[in-house]
Tab-separated table of C-alpha atoms and ligand atoms in Angstrom:
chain	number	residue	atom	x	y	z
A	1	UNK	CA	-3.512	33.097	20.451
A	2	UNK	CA	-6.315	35.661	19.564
A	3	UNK	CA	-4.810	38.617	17.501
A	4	UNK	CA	-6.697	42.118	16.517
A	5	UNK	CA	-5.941	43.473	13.479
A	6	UNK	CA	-7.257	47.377	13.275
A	7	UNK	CA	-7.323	48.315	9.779
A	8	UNK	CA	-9.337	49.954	6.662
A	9	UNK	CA	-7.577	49.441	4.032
A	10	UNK	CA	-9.211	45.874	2.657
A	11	UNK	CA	-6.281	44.677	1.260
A	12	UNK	CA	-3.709	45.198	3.540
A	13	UNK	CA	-5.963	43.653	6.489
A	14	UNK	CA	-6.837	40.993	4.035
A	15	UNK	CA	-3.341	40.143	3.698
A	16	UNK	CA	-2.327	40.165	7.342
A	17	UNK	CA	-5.292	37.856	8.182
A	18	UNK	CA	-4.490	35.140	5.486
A	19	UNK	CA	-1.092	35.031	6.710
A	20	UNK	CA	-1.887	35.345	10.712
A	21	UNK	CA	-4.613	32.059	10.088
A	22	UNK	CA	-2.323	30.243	8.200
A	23	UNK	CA	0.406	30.898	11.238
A	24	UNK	CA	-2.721	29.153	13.701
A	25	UNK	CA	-3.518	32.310	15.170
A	26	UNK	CA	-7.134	33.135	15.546
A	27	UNK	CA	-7.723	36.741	14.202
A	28	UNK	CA	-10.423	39.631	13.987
A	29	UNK	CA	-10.501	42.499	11.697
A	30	UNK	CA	-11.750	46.113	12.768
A	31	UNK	CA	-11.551	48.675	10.550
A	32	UNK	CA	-12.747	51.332	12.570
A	33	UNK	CA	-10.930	52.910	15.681
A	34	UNK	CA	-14.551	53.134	17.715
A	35	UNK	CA	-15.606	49.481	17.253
A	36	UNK	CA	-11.621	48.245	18.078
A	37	UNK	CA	-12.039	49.921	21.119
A	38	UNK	CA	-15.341	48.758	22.152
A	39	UNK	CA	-14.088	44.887	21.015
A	40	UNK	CA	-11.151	45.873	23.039
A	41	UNK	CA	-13.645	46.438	26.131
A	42	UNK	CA	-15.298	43.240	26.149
A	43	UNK	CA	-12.930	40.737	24.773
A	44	UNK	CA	-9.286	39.946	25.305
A	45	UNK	CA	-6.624	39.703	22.634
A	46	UNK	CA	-3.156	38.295	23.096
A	47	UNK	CA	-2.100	41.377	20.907
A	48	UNK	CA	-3.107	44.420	18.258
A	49	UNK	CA	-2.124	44.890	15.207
A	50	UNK	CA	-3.063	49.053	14.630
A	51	UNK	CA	-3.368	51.035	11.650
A	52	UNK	CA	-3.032	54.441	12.823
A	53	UNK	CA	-4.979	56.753	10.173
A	54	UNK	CA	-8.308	54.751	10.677
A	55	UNK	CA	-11.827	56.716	10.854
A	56	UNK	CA	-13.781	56.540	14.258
A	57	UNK	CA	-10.563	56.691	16.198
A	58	UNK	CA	-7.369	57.166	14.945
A	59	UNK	CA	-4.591	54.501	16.251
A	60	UNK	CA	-3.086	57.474	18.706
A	61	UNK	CA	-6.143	58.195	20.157
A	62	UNK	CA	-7.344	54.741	20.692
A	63	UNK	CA	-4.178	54.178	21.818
A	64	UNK	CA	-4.539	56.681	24.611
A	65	UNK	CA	-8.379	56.218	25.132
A	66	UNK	CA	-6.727	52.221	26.381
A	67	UNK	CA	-4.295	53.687	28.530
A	68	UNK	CA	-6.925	55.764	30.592
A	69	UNK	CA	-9.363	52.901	30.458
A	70	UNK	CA	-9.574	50.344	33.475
A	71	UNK	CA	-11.291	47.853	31.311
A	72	UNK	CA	-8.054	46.921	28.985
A	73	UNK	CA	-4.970	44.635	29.899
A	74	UNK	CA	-2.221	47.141	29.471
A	75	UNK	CA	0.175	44.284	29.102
A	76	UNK	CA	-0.751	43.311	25.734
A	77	UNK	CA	1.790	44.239	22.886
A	78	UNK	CA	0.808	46.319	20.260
A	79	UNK	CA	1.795	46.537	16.906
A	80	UNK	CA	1.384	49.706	15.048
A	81	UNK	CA	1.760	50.491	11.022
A	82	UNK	CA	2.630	53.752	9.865
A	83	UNK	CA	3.155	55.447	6.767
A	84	UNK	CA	6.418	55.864	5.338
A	85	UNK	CA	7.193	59.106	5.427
A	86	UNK	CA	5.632	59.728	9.121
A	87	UNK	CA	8.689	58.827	11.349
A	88	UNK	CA	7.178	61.586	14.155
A	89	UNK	CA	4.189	58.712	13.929
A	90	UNK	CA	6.916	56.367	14.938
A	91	UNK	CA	7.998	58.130	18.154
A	92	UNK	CA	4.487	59.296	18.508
A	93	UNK	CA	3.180	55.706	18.550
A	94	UNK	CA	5.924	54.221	20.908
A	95	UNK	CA	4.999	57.725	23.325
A	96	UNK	CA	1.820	56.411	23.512
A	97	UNK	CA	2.451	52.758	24.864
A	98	UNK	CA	3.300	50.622	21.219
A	99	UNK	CA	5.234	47.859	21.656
A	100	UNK	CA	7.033	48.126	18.213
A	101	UNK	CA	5.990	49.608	14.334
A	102	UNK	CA	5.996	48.657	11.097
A	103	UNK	CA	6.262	50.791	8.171
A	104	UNK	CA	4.198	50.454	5.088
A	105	UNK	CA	4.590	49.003	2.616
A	106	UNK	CA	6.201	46.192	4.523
A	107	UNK	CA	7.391	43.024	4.455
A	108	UNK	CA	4.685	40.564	5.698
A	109	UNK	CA	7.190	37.916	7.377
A	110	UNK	CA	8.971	39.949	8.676
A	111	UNK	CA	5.141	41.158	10.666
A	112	UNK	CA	4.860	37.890	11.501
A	113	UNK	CA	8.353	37.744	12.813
A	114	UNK	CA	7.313	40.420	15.352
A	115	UNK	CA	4.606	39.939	16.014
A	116	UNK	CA	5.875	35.969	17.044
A	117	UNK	CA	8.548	37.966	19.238
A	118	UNK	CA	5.875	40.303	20.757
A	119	UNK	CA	4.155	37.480	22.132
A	120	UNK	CA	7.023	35.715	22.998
A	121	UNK	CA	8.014	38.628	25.363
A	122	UNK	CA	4.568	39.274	26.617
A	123	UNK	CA	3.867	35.763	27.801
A	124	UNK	CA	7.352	35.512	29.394
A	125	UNK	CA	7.621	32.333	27.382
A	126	UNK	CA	11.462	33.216	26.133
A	127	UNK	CA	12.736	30.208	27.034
A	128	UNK	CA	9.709	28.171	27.707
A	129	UNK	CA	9.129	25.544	24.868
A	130	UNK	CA	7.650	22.556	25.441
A	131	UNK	CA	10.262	19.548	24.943
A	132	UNK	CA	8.831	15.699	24.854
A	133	UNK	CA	10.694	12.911	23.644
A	134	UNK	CA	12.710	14.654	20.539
A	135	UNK	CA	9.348	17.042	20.155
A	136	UNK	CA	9.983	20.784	20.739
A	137	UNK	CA	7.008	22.967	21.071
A	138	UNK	CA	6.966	27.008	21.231
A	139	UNK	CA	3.429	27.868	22.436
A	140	UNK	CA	4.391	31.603	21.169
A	141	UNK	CA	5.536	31.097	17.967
A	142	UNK	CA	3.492	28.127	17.326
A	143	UNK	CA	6.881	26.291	16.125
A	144	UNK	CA	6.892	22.395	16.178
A	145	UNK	CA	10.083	20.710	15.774
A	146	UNK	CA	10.098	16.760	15.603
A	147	UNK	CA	14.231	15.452	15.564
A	148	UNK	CA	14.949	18.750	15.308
A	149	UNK	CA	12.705	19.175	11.694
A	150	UNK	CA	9.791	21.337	11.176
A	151	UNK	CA	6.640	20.061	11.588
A	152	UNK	CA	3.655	21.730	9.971
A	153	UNK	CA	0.640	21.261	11.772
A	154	UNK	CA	-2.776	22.608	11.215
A	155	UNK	CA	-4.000	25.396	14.120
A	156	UNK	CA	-6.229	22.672	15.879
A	157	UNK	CA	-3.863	19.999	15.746
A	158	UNK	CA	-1.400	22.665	17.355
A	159	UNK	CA	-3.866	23.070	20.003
A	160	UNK	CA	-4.432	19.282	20.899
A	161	UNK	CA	-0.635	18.991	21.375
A	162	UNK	CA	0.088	22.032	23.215
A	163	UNK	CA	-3.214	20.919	25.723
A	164	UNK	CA	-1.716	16.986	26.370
A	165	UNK	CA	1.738	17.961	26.945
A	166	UNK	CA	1.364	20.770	29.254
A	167	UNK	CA	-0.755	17.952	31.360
A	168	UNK	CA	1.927	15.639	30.401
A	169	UNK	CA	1.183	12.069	32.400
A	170	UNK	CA	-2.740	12.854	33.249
A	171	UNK	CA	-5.610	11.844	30.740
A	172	UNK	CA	-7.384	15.051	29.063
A	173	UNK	CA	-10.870	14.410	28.975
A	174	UNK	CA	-12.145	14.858	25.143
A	175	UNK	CA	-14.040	17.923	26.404
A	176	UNK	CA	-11.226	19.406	27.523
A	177	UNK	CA	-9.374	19.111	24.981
A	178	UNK	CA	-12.492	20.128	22.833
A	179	UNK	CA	-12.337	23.534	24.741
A	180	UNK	CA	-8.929	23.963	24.037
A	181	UNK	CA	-8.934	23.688	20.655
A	182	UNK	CA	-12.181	26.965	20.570
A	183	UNK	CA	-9.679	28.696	22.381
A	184	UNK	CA	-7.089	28.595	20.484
A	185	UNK	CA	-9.307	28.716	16.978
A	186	UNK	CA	-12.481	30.415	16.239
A	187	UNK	CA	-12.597	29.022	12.519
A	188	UNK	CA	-14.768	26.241	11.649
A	189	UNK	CA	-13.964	23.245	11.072
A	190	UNK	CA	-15.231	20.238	10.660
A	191	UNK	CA	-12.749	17.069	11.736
A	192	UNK	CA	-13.570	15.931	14.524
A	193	UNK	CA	-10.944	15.491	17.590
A	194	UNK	CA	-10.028	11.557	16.673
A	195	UNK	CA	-9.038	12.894	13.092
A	196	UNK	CA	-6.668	15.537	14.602
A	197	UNK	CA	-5.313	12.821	17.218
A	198	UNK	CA	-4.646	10.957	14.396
A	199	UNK	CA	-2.820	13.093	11.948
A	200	UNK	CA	-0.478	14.360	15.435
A	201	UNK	CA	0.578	10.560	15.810
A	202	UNK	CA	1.370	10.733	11.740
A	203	UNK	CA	3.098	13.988	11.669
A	204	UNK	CA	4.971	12.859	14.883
A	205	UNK	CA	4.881	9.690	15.984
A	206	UNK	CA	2.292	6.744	16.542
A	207	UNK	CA	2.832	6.186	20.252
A	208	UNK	CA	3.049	9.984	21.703
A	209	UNK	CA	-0.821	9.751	22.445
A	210	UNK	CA	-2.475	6.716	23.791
A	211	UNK	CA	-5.840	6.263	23.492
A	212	UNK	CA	-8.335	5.951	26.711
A	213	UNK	CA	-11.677	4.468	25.587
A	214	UNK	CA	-14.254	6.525	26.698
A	215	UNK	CA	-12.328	8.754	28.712
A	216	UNK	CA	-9.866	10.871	26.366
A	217	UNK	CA	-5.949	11.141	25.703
A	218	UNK	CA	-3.042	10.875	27.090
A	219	UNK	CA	0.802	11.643	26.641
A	220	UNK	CA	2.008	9.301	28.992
B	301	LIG	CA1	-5.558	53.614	7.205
């Protein structure tokens, strides 16, 4: 899930992005109106995050620069953050096609909540987790639940999962499940595949993924 976070203030986008990576989304920070919308042009975002006083563009009038354009998916939720004392920016922002608001200063799980339920609606996932064995899996909020307990698992590991049990019964190639894991993540990192397969059999259990040598993975 790729999330765009339109914001100047350094601190507050700062803070959104720690907490949006640490969630396993993959994020990117504008913090000017103009270069949002030209990112929002040429790439596609599962959902914005909008200041709305931002030089370039303000949030309203990228806002309604995306509604007249052909080039953006009109489905995808956005977000906006106003400032507390601008409730007319509230109304304003919802006229113009915002999926919900925040009000600054605000509370940063309770963003995250939203933002979770934003995607949720948008993807028409409501009630479409993922349920193997006694694993539950909610490819919006990017909740894992193993015997009904939390599981933590790092953004790529999330990624493996999610890509062997939606082909539940057929072996992923590596590459495939390589791809996956860029699309889900744009950070770096190092482990390679094998060390995410193996920390998913640790955090879950040994015997979800079998090994095919040479070809890839499978949940059988
Ligand atoms: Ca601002």
């Amino acid at each position: 899930m790729r999330v765009l976070v339109v914001e100047d203030e350094p601190l507050i986008a700062d803070g959104i992005q720690v907490i949006l990576k640490q969630e396993g989304y993959a994020v990117d920070v504008m913090a000017n109106g103009l270069h949002a919308f030209d990112a929002l042009m040429s790439e596609t975002f599962d959902l914005m995050i909008l200041d709305i006083g931002l030089p370039g563009l303000s949030g309203f009038e990228l806002l309604s620069k995306l509604r007249k354009s052909t080039g953006f998916n009109k489905e995808t939720p956005v977000l906006i953050l106003t400032a507390r004392d601008a409730i007319d920016d509230r109304i304003l922002g919802l006229d113009q096609g915002a999926d919900d608001y925040m009000v600054k200063p605000f509370d940063i799980y309770e963003l995250i909540a939203r933002v979770r339920a934003l995607l949720r609606r948008s993807k028409g996932r409501a009630n479409n987790v993922i349920q193997y064995d006694e694993i539950e899996v909610d490819p919006a909020s990017h909740h894992v639940t193993y015997k009904q307990q939390p599981v933590k698992l790092r953004p790529r590991e999330f990624a493996v999962l999610v890509t062997l049990l939606e082909n539940q019964g057929k072996v992923v190639s590596k590459n495939k499940l390589e791809e996956s894991i860029y699309a889900w993540n744009n950070e770096v990192e190092s482990n390679a595949l094998e060390v995410h397969i193996h920390h998913l059999r640790k955090k879950l259990f040994s015997s979800l993924i079998k090994t095919i040598r040479g070809v890839g993975y499978i949940v059988p």
